[in-house]
Coordinates of C-alpha atoms in Angstrom, one line a residue:
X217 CA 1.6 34.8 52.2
X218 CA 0.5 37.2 49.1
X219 CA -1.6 39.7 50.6
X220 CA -5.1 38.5 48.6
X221 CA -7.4 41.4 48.4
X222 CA -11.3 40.2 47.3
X223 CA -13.3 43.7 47.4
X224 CA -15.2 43.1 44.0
X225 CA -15.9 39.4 44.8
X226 CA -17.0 39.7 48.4
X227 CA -19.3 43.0 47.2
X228 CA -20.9 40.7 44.5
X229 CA -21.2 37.6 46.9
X230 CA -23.3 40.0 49.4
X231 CA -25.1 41.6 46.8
X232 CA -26.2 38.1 45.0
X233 CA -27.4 36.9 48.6
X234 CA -29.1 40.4 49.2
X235 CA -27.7 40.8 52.5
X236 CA -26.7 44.5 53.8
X237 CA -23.3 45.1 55.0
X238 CA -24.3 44.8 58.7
X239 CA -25.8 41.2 58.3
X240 CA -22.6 39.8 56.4
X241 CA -20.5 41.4 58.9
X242 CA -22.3 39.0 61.5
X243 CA -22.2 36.0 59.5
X244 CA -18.2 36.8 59.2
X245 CA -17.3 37.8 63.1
X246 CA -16.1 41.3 61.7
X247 CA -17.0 44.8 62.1
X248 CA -19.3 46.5 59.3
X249 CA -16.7 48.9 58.8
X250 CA -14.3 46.0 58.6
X251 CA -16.6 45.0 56.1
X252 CA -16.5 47.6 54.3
X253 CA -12.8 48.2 54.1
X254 CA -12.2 44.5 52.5
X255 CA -15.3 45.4 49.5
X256 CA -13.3 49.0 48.7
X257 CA -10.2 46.8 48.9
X258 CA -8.1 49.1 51.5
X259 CA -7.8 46.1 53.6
X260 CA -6.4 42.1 51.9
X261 CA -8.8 39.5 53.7
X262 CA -7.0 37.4 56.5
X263 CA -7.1 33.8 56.6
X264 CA -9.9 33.9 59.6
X265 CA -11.9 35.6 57.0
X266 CA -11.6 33.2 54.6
X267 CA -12.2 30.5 56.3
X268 CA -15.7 32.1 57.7
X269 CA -16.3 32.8 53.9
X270 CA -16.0 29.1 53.7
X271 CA -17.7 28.0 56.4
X272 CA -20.6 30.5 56.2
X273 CA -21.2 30.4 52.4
X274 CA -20.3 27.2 50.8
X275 CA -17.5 29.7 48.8
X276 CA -15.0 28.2 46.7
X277 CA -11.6 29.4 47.9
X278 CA -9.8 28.5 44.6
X279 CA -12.2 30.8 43.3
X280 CA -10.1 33.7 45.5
X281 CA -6.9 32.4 44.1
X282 CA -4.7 35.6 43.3
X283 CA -3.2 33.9 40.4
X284 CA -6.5 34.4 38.5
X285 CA -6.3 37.9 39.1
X286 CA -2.7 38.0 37.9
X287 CA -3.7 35.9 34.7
X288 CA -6.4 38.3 33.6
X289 CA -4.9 41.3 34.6
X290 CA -1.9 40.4 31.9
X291 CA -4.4 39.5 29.8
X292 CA -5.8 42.8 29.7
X293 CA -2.9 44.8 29.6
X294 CA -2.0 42.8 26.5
X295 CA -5.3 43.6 24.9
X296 CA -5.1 47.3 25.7
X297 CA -1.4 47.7 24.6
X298 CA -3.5 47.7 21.3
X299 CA -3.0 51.0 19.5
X300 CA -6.1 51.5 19.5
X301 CA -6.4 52.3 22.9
X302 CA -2.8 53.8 22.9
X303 CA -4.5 57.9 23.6
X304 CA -5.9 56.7 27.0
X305 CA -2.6 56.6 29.1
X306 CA -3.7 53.2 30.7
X307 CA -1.5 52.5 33.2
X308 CA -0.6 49.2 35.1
X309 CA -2.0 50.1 38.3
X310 CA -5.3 50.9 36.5
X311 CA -5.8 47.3 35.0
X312 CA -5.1 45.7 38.8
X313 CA -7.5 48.2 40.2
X314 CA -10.3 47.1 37.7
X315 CA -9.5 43.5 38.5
X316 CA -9.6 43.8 42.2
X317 CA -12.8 45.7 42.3
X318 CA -14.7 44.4 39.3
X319 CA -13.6 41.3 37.8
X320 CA -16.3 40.5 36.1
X321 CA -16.0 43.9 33.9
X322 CA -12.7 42.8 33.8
X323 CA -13.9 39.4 31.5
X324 CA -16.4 41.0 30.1
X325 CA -14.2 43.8 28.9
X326 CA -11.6 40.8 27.5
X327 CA -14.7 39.1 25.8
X328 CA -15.2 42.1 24.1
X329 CA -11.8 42.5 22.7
X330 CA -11.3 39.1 21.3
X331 CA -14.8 39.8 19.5
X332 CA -13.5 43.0 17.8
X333 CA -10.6 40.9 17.1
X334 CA -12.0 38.0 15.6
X335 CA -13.2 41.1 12.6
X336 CA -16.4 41.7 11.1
X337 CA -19.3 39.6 11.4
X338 CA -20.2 36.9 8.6
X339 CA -23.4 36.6 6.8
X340 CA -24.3 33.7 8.7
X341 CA -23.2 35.6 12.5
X342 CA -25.2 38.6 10.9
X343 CA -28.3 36.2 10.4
X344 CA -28.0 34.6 14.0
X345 CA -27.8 38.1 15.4
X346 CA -31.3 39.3 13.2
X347 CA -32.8 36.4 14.6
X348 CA -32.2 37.2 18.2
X349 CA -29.2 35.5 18.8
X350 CA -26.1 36.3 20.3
X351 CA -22.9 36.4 18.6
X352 CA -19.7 34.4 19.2
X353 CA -17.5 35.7 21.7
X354 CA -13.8 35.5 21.3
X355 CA -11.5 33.0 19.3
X356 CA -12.5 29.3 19.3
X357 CA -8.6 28.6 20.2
X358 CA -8.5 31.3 22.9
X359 CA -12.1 29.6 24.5
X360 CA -10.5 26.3 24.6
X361 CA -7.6 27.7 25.6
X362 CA -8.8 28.9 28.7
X363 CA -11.2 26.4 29.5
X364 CA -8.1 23.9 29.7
X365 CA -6.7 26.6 31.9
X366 CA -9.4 26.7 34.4
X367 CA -9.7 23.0 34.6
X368 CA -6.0 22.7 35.1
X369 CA -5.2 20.6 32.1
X370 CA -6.7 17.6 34.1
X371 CA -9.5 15.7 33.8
X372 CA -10.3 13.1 35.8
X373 CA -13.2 11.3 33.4
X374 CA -10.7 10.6 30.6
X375 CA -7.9 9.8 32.6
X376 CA -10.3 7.0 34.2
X377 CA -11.8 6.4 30.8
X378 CA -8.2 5.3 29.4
X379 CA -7.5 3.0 32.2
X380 CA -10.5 1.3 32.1
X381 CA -10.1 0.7 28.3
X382 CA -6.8 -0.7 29.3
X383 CA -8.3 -3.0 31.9
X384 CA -10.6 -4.3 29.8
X385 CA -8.5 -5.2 26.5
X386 CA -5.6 -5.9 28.8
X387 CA -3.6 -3.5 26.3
X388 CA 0.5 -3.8 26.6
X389 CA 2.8 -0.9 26.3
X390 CA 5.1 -2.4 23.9
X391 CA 2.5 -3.7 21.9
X392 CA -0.3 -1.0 22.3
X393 CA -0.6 -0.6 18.2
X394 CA -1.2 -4.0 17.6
X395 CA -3.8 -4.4 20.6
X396 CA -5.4 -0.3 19.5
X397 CA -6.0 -2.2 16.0
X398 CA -7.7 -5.4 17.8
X399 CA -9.7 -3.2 19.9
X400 CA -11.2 -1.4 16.8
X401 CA -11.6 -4.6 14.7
X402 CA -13.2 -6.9 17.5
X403 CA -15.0 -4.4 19.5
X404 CA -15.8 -1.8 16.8
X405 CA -16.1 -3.4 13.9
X406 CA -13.4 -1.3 12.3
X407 CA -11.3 -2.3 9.4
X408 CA -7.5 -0.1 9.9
X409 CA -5.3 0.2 6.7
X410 CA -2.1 2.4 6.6
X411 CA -1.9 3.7 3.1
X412 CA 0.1 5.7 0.9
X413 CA -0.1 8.8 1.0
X414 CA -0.7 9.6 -2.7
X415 CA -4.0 8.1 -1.9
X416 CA -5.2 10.0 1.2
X417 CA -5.2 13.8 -0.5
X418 CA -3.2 15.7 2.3
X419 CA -5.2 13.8 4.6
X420 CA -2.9 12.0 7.6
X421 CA -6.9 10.4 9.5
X422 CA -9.4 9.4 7.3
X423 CA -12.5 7.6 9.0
X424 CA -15.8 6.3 7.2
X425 CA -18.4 5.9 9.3
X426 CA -20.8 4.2 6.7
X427 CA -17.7 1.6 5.4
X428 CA -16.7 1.5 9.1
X429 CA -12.9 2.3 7.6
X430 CA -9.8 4.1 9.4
X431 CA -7.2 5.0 6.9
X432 CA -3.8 6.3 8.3
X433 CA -1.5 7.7 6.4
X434 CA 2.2 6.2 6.1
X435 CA 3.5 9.9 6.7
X436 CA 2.3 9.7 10.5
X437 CA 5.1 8.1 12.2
X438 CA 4.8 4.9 15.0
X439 CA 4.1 7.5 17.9
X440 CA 1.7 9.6 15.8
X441 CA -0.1 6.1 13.9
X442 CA -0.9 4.9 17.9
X443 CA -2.0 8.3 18.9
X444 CA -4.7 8.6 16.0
X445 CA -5.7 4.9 16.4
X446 CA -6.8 6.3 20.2
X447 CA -8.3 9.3 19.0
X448 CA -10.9 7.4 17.2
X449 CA -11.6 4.8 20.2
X450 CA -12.4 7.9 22.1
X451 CA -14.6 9.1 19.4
X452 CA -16.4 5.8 19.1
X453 CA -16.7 4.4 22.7
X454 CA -15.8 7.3 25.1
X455 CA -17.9 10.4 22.7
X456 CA -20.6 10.7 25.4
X457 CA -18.3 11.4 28.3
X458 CA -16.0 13.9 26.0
X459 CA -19.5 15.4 25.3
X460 CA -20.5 16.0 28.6
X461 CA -16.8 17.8 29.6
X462 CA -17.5 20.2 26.3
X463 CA -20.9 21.0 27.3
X464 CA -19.7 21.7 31.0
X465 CA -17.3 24.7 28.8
X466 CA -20.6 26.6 28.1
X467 CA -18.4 27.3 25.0
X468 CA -20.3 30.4 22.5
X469 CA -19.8 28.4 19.2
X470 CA -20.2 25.1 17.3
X471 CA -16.4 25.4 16.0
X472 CA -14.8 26.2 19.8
X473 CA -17.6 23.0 20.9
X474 CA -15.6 21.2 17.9
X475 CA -12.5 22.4 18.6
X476 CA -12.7 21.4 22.6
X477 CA -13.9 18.3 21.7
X478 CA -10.8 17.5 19.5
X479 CA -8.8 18.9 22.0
X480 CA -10.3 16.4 24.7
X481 CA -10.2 13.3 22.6
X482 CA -6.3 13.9 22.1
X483 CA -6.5 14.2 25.8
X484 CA -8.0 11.0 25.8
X485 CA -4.9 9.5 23.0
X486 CA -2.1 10.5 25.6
X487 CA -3.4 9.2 28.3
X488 CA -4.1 5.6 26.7
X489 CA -0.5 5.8 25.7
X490 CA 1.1 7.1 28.8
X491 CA -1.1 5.8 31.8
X492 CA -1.2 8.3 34.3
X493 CA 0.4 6.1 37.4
X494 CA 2.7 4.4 35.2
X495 CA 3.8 7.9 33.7
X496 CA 4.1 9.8 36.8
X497 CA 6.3 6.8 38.4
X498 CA 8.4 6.8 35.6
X499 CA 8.7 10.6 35.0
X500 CA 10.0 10.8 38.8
X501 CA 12.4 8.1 38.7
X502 CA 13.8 9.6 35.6
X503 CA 13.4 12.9 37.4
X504 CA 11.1 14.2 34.4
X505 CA 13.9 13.0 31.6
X506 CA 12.2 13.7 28.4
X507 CA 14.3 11.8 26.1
X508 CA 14.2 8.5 28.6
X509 CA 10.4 8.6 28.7
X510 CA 9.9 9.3 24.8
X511 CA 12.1 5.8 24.1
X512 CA 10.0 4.1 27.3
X513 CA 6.4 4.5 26.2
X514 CA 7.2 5.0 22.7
X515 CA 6.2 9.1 22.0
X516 CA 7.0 12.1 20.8
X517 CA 9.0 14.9 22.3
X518 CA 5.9 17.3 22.0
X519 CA 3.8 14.3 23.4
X520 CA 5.8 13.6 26.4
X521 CA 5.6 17.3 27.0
X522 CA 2.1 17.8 26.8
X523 CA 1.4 14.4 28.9
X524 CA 3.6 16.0 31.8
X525 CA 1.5 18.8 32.0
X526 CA -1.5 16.6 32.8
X527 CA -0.4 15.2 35.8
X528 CA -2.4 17.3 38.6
X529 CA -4.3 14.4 39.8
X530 CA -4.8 15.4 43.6
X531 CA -2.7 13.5 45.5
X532 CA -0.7 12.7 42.8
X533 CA 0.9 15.3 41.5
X534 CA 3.9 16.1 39.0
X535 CA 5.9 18.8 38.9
X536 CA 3.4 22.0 37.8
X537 CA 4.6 22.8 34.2
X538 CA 4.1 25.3 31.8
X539 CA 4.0 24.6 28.2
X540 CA 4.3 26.4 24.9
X541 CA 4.0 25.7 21.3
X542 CA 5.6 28.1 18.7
X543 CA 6.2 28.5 14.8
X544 CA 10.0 30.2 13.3
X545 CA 6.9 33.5 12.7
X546 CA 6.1 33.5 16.7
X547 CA 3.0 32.4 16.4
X548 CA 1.5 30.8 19.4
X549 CA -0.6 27.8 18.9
X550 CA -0.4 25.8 21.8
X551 CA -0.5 27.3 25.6
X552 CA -0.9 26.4 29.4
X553 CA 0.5 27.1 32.5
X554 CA 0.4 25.3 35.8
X555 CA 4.0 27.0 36.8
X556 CA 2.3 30.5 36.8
X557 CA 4.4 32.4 34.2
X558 CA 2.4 34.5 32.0
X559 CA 2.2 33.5 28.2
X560 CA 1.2 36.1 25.6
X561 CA -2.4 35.9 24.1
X562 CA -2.5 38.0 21.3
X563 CA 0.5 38.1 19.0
X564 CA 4.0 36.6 20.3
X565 CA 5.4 36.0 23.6
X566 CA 9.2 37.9 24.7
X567 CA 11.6 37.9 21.9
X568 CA 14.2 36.4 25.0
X569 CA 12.4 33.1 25.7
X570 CA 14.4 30.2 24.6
X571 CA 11.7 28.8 22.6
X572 CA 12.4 31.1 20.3
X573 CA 16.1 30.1 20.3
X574 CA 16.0 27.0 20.1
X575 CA 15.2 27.4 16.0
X576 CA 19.1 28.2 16.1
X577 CA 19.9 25.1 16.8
X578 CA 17.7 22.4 15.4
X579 CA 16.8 19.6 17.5
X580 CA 19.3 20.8 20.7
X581 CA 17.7 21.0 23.7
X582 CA 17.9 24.8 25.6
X583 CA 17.8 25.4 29.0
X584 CA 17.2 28.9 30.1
X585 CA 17.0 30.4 34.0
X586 CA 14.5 33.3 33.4
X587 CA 12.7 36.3 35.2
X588 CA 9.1 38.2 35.2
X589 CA 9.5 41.9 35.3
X590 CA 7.5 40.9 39.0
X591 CA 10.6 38.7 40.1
X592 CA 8.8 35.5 39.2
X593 CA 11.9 32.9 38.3
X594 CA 11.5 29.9 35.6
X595 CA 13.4 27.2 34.7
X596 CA 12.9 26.4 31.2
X597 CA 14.0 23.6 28.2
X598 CA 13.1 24.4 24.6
X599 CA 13.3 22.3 21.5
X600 CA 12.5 22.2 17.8
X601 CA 10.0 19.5 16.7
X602 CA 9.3 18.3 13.0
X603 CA 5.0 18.3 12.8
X604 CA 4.1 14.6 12.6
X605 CA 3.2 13.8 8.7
X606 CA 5.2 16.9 7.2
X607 CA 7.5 16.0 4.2
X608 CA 10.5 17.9 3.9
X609 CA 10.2 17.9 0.3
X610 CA 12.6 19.3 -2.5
X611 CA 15.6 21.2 -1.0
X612 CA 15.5 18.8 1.7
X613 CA 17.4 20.9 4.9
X614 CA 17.5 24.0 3.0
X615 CA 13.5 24.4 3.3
X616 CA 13.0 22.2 6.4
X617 CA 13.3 24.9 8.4
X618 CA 10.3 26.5 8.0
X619 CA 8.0 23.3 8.6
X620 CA 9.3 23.3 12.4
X621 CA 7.7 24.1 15.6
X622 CA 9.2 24.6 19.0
X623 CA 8.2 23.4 22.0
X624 CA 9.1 25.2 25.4
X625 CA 8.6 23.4 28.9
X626 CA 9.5 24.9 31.9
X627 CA 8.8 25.1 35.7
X628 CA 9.0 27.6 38.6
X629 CA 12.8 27.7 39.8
X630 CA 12.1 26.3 43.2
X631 CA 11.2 22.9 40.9
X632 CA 14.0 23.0 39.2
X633 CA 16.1 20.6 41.1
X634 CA 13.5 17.8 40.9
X635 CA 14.7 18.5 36.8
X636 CA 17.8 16.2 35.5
X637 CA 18.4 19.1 33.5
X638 CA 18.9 21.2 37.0
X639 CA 22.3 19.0 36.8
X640 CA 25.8 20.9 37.3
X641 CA 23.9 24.6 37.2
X642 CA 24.2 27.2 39.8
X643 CA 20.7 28.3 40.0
X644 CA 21.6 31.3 42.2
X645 CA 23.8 32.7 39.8
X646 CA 22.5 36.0 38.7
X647 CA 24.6 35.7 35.7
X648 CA 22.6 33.2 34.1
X649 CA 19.7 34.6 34.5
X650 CA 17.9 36.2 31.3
X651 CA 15.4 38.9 31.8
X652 CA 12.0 38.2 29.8
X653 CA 8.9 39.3 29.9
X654 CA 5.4 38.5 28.4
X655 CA 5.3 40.8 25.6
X656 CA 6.8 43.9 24.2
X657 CA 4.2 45.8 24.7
X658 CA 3.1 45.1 27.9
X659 CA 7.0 44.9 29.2
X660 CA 8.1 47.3 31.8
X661 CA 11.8 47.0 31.0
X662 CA 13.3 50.3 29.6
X663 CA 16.8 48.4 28.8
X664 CA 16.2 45.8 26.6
X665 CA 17.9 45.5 23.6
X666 CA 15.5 43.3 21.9
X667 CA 12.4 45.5 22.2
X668 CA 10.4 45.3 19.1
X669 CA 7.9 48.1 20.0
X670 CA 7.5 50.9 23.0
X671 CA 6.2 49.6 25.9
X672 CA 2.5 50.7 26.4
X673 CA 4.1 53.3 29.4
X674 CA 6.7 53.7 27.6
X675 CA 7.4 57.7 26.6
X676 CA 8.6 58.1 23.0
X677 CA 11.7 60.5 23.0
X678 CA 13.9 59.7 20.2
X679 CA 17.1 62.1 19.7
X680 CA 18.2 62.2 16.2
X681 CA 22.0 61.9 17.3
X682 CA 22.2 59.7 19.2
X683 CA 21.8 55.6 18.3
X684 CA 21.6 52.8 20.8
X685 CA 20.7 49.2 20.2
X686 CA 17.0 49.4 19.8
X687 CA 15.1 52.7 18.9
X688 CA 12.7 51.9 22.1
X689 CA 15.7 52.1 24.8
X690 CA 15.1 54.8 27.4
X691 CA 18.4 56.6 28.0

C-alpha cells in the first residue's frame, strides 16, 4: 500500500471543527504527539487512522486518495515549468511538499495561473470586477475539464435519464434514427429535415425553437446525424436534470456553465446510443474491441472511445481508461483519465506518445507499452479520426491531413490482458517499452532524444564541439 500522508488535510479538518490537537487525538485513539507527526507529515496515516477519521468525522476517504495529490502536483509543476518562474529553482520535491501540507494553496496557486493565462481582462470582466464582482478563474475547457475528472466521467442521472427514454419509446438499436425522429415529432413537436449543406452556412445543428425545426446537415454522417438527434432530446426533455449536474460544478463563468452543459448533453447522446448494460456486456465479450463495437451499435471510433471511458458505474465497472484527443499541432482538446497516467494541461503532452504517431499512418491503429518517469506502465492504442462534417475539399489526400484528429485510449498495463489488442505481445519485454513522460518541461529524463526544451531541473551546459541528438541531452 502507497504510504498516503494527509498533514495539510487532517490540520485543516481539526482547525474547521476548532478542536486542539489533544481532543482530536482522543477522538482518533492516538497520541497528541502522534497527532502531531501525521499534521507536519513525518509520519503517512495507517489504515486504523483512517478508518477512525471515518468513523469519528463523517470524512470522505476518496477525498484522501493520493492520486489527487499526484494529479495536482503534475499540474503544478507544469504551470511552473513556465519561464516565467524559471529564476526560482523550483524543484520537484518542493511542489509535493506544498501539496502534502497545503493543498488548498496548492489550487488556489493553479487557479491563479490559468487566470494569468487566460490574458488580460476584457471590458466586460473589467466592468464585473468595478462592480464588485469576481473575475473568471481559469479556462472554461480546463473547468469542465476537471469537473469531468472529479466526477469520474460518470454520471449516474443521465445514464438513467437515457434508459428511461428508451423504456418509454421502446427505441431499437438498429433502428434508433428512425425511432430519435419519432420521438421528436410525436412527443416534441419537432419537424427534422437533413439538408444540404449549401443551405446550413457552415452549420452541421441548426434548431428553431420558435418554428420548432432541427435541421441536420448532410455532411454529419449516420453515427454523427443519431448523436445530434439525442443531443436535442436532452436539451428538450432532460435540460433540468443537465442543469442541476452544471450547477453542482460551481463553475466561475456563463461560457464554462455553457460549455459543461454541452459537454453533459453529449454525455447524455452516447449513452442513448450505447446503453450502459448493453455496452459494457458487449465491450467484455468483445474484450473492449473497438472496431466490433463501432459496427454493433453503429458509432464512431472517437465515440466508442469516449463511451468506454464512462463505464464506472459501481458495481459495474469497465476497464479504467484514459483518453486523449489531439490535433497534427499537439494541441490537446479532449482529456480524462481513469487509468491514472498524467496528461499535460498546458501546451502538448510527450513528443513519444503514440497519439502523436499515429498521424504517420492514417487510420492504422498503434499500440504502444509505455512508462512514467515514476515507473507507472500503460498500455495504449492510438488512431487518426476524420472530424464528423469536415470536407476534404480541393487536393483531396494531399490537404486531408491537416483536418485530422487522433485519438489515444489506453489503460494501466496490469489491464492490458483483458485488451484483444494485448494478443501475441510479451508485456514483460523491456524492449518494447517506450519511455514517455508528461511534458518536456516537466520530464526528468536527461536522455531523450526527442526533448523539445530543458527540463525545468534541467542545467543548461552546452559545449560548442560537441553535438548529440538534441541540444537538451545531458552528457
Amino acid at each position: 500500500m502507497k504510504a498516503i500522508r494527509i498533514g495539510g488535510r487532517l490540520r485543516r479538518l481539526r482547525q474547521e471543527r476548532h478542536l486542539a490537537q489533544v481532543q482530536m487525538a482522543e477522538e482518533l485513539g492516538i497520541s497528541a504527539s502522534y497527532l502531531n507527526l501525521l499534521e507536519s507529515g513525518q509520519r503517512p496515516v495507517t489504515v486504523r487512522v483512517l478508518l477512525r477519521l471515518a468513523e469519528r468525522f463523517q470524512l470522505d476517504l476518496g477525498s484522501l486518495a493520493v492520486e489527487e495529490d499526484d494529479r495536482l502536483a503534475t499540474a503544478l509543476m507544469e504551470a511552473l515549468s513556465d519561464p516565467l518562474f524559471e529564476s526560482h529553482d523550483i524543484k520537484a520535491s518542493d511542489v509535493k511538499e506544498l501539496v502534502a501540507g497545503l493543498p488548498t494553496l496548492g489550487r488556489a496557486m493553479l487557479d491563479l495561473y490559468q487566470a494569468y493565462r487566460r490574458g488580460p481582462a476584457g471590458p466586460d470582466e473589467i466592468g464585473d470586477r468595478l462592480d464588485g464582482e469576481s473575475l473568471p478563474i481559469g479556462l472554461p475547457s480546463e473547468e469542465v475539464s476537471d469537473f469531468l475528472q472529479q466526477r469520474g466521467n460518470h454520471f449516474v442521472e443521465l445514464e438513467e435519464a437515457a434508459d428511461e427514454l428508451w423504456r418509454r419509446h421502446g427505441l431499437g438499436l438498429h433502428s434508433l434514427f428512425r425511432d430519435l425522429v419519432d420521438v421528436l415529432t410525436k412527443s416534441y413537436a419537432v419537424d427534422v429535415d437533413v439538408l444540404p449543406a449549401t443551405q446550413l452556412d457552415g452549420l452541421l445543428r441548426d434548431y428553431n425553437p420558435l418554428t420548432r425545426r432541427l435541421r441536420l446537415s448532410e455532411m454529419l454522417p449516420p453515427p454523427s446525424r443519431i448523436f445530434q438527434l439525442a443531443c436535442q432530446i436532452g436539451y428538450l426533455a432532460y435540460r433540468n436534470d443537465i442543469d442541476k449536474l452544471v450547477s453542482s460544478g460551481k463553475f466561475t463563468s456563463a461560457q464554462s456553465e455553457a460549455l459543461a452543459r454541452s459537454a453533459l448533453t453529449n454525455y447524455f447522446a452516447g449513452a442513448v446510443m450505447m446503453p450502459y448494460d448493453r455496452f459494457l456486456a458487449a465491450a467484455r465479450a468483445t474484450r473492449y474491441d473497438i472496431t466490433i463495437l463501432q459496427h454493433r451499435f453503429g458509432v464512431s471510433f472517437e465515440q466508442t472511445c469516449h463511451r468506454l471511458t464512462t463505464l464506472r458505474r459501481a458495481g459495474a465497472e469497465g476497464v479504467p481508461f484514459h483518453l486523449i484527443r489531439v490535433d497534427i499541432a499537439g494541441n490537446i482538446s479532449k482529456r480524462f483519465s481513469a487509468s491514472g497516467i498524467h496528461i499535460a494541461r498546458f501546451g502538448a503532452a510527450c513528443p513519444r506518445w503514440n497519439v502523436y504517431d499515429a498521424f504517420a499512418t492514417p487510420g492504422m491503429l498503434r499500440l504502444q507499452i509505455s512508462r512514467m518517469p515514476g515507473g507507472e506502465s500503460y498500455f495504449c492504442v492510438a488512431r487518426t479520426v476524420q472530424p464528423a462534417g469536415r470536407s476534404v475539399g480541393r487536393g483531396g489526400a494531399l490537404m486531408s491531413r491537416g483536418g485530422q484528429l487522433s485519438i489515444g485510449l489506453g489503460c494501466t498495463v496490469g489491464h492490458a490482458r483483458e485488451l484483444v489488442y494485448a494478443d501475441g505481445l510479451d508485456l514483460d519485454d523491456e524492449t518494447l517499452v517506450t519511455p514517455i513522460g508528461v511534458s518536456c518541461r516537466v520530464c526528468p529524463r536527461q536522455d531523450c532524444a526527442d526533448r523539445a526544451v530543458p527540463a525545468l531541473a534541467q542545467k543548461l551546459d552546452i559545449d560548442e564541439n560537441q553535438r548529440r541528438q538534441s541540444a537538451y541531452v545531458s552528457s
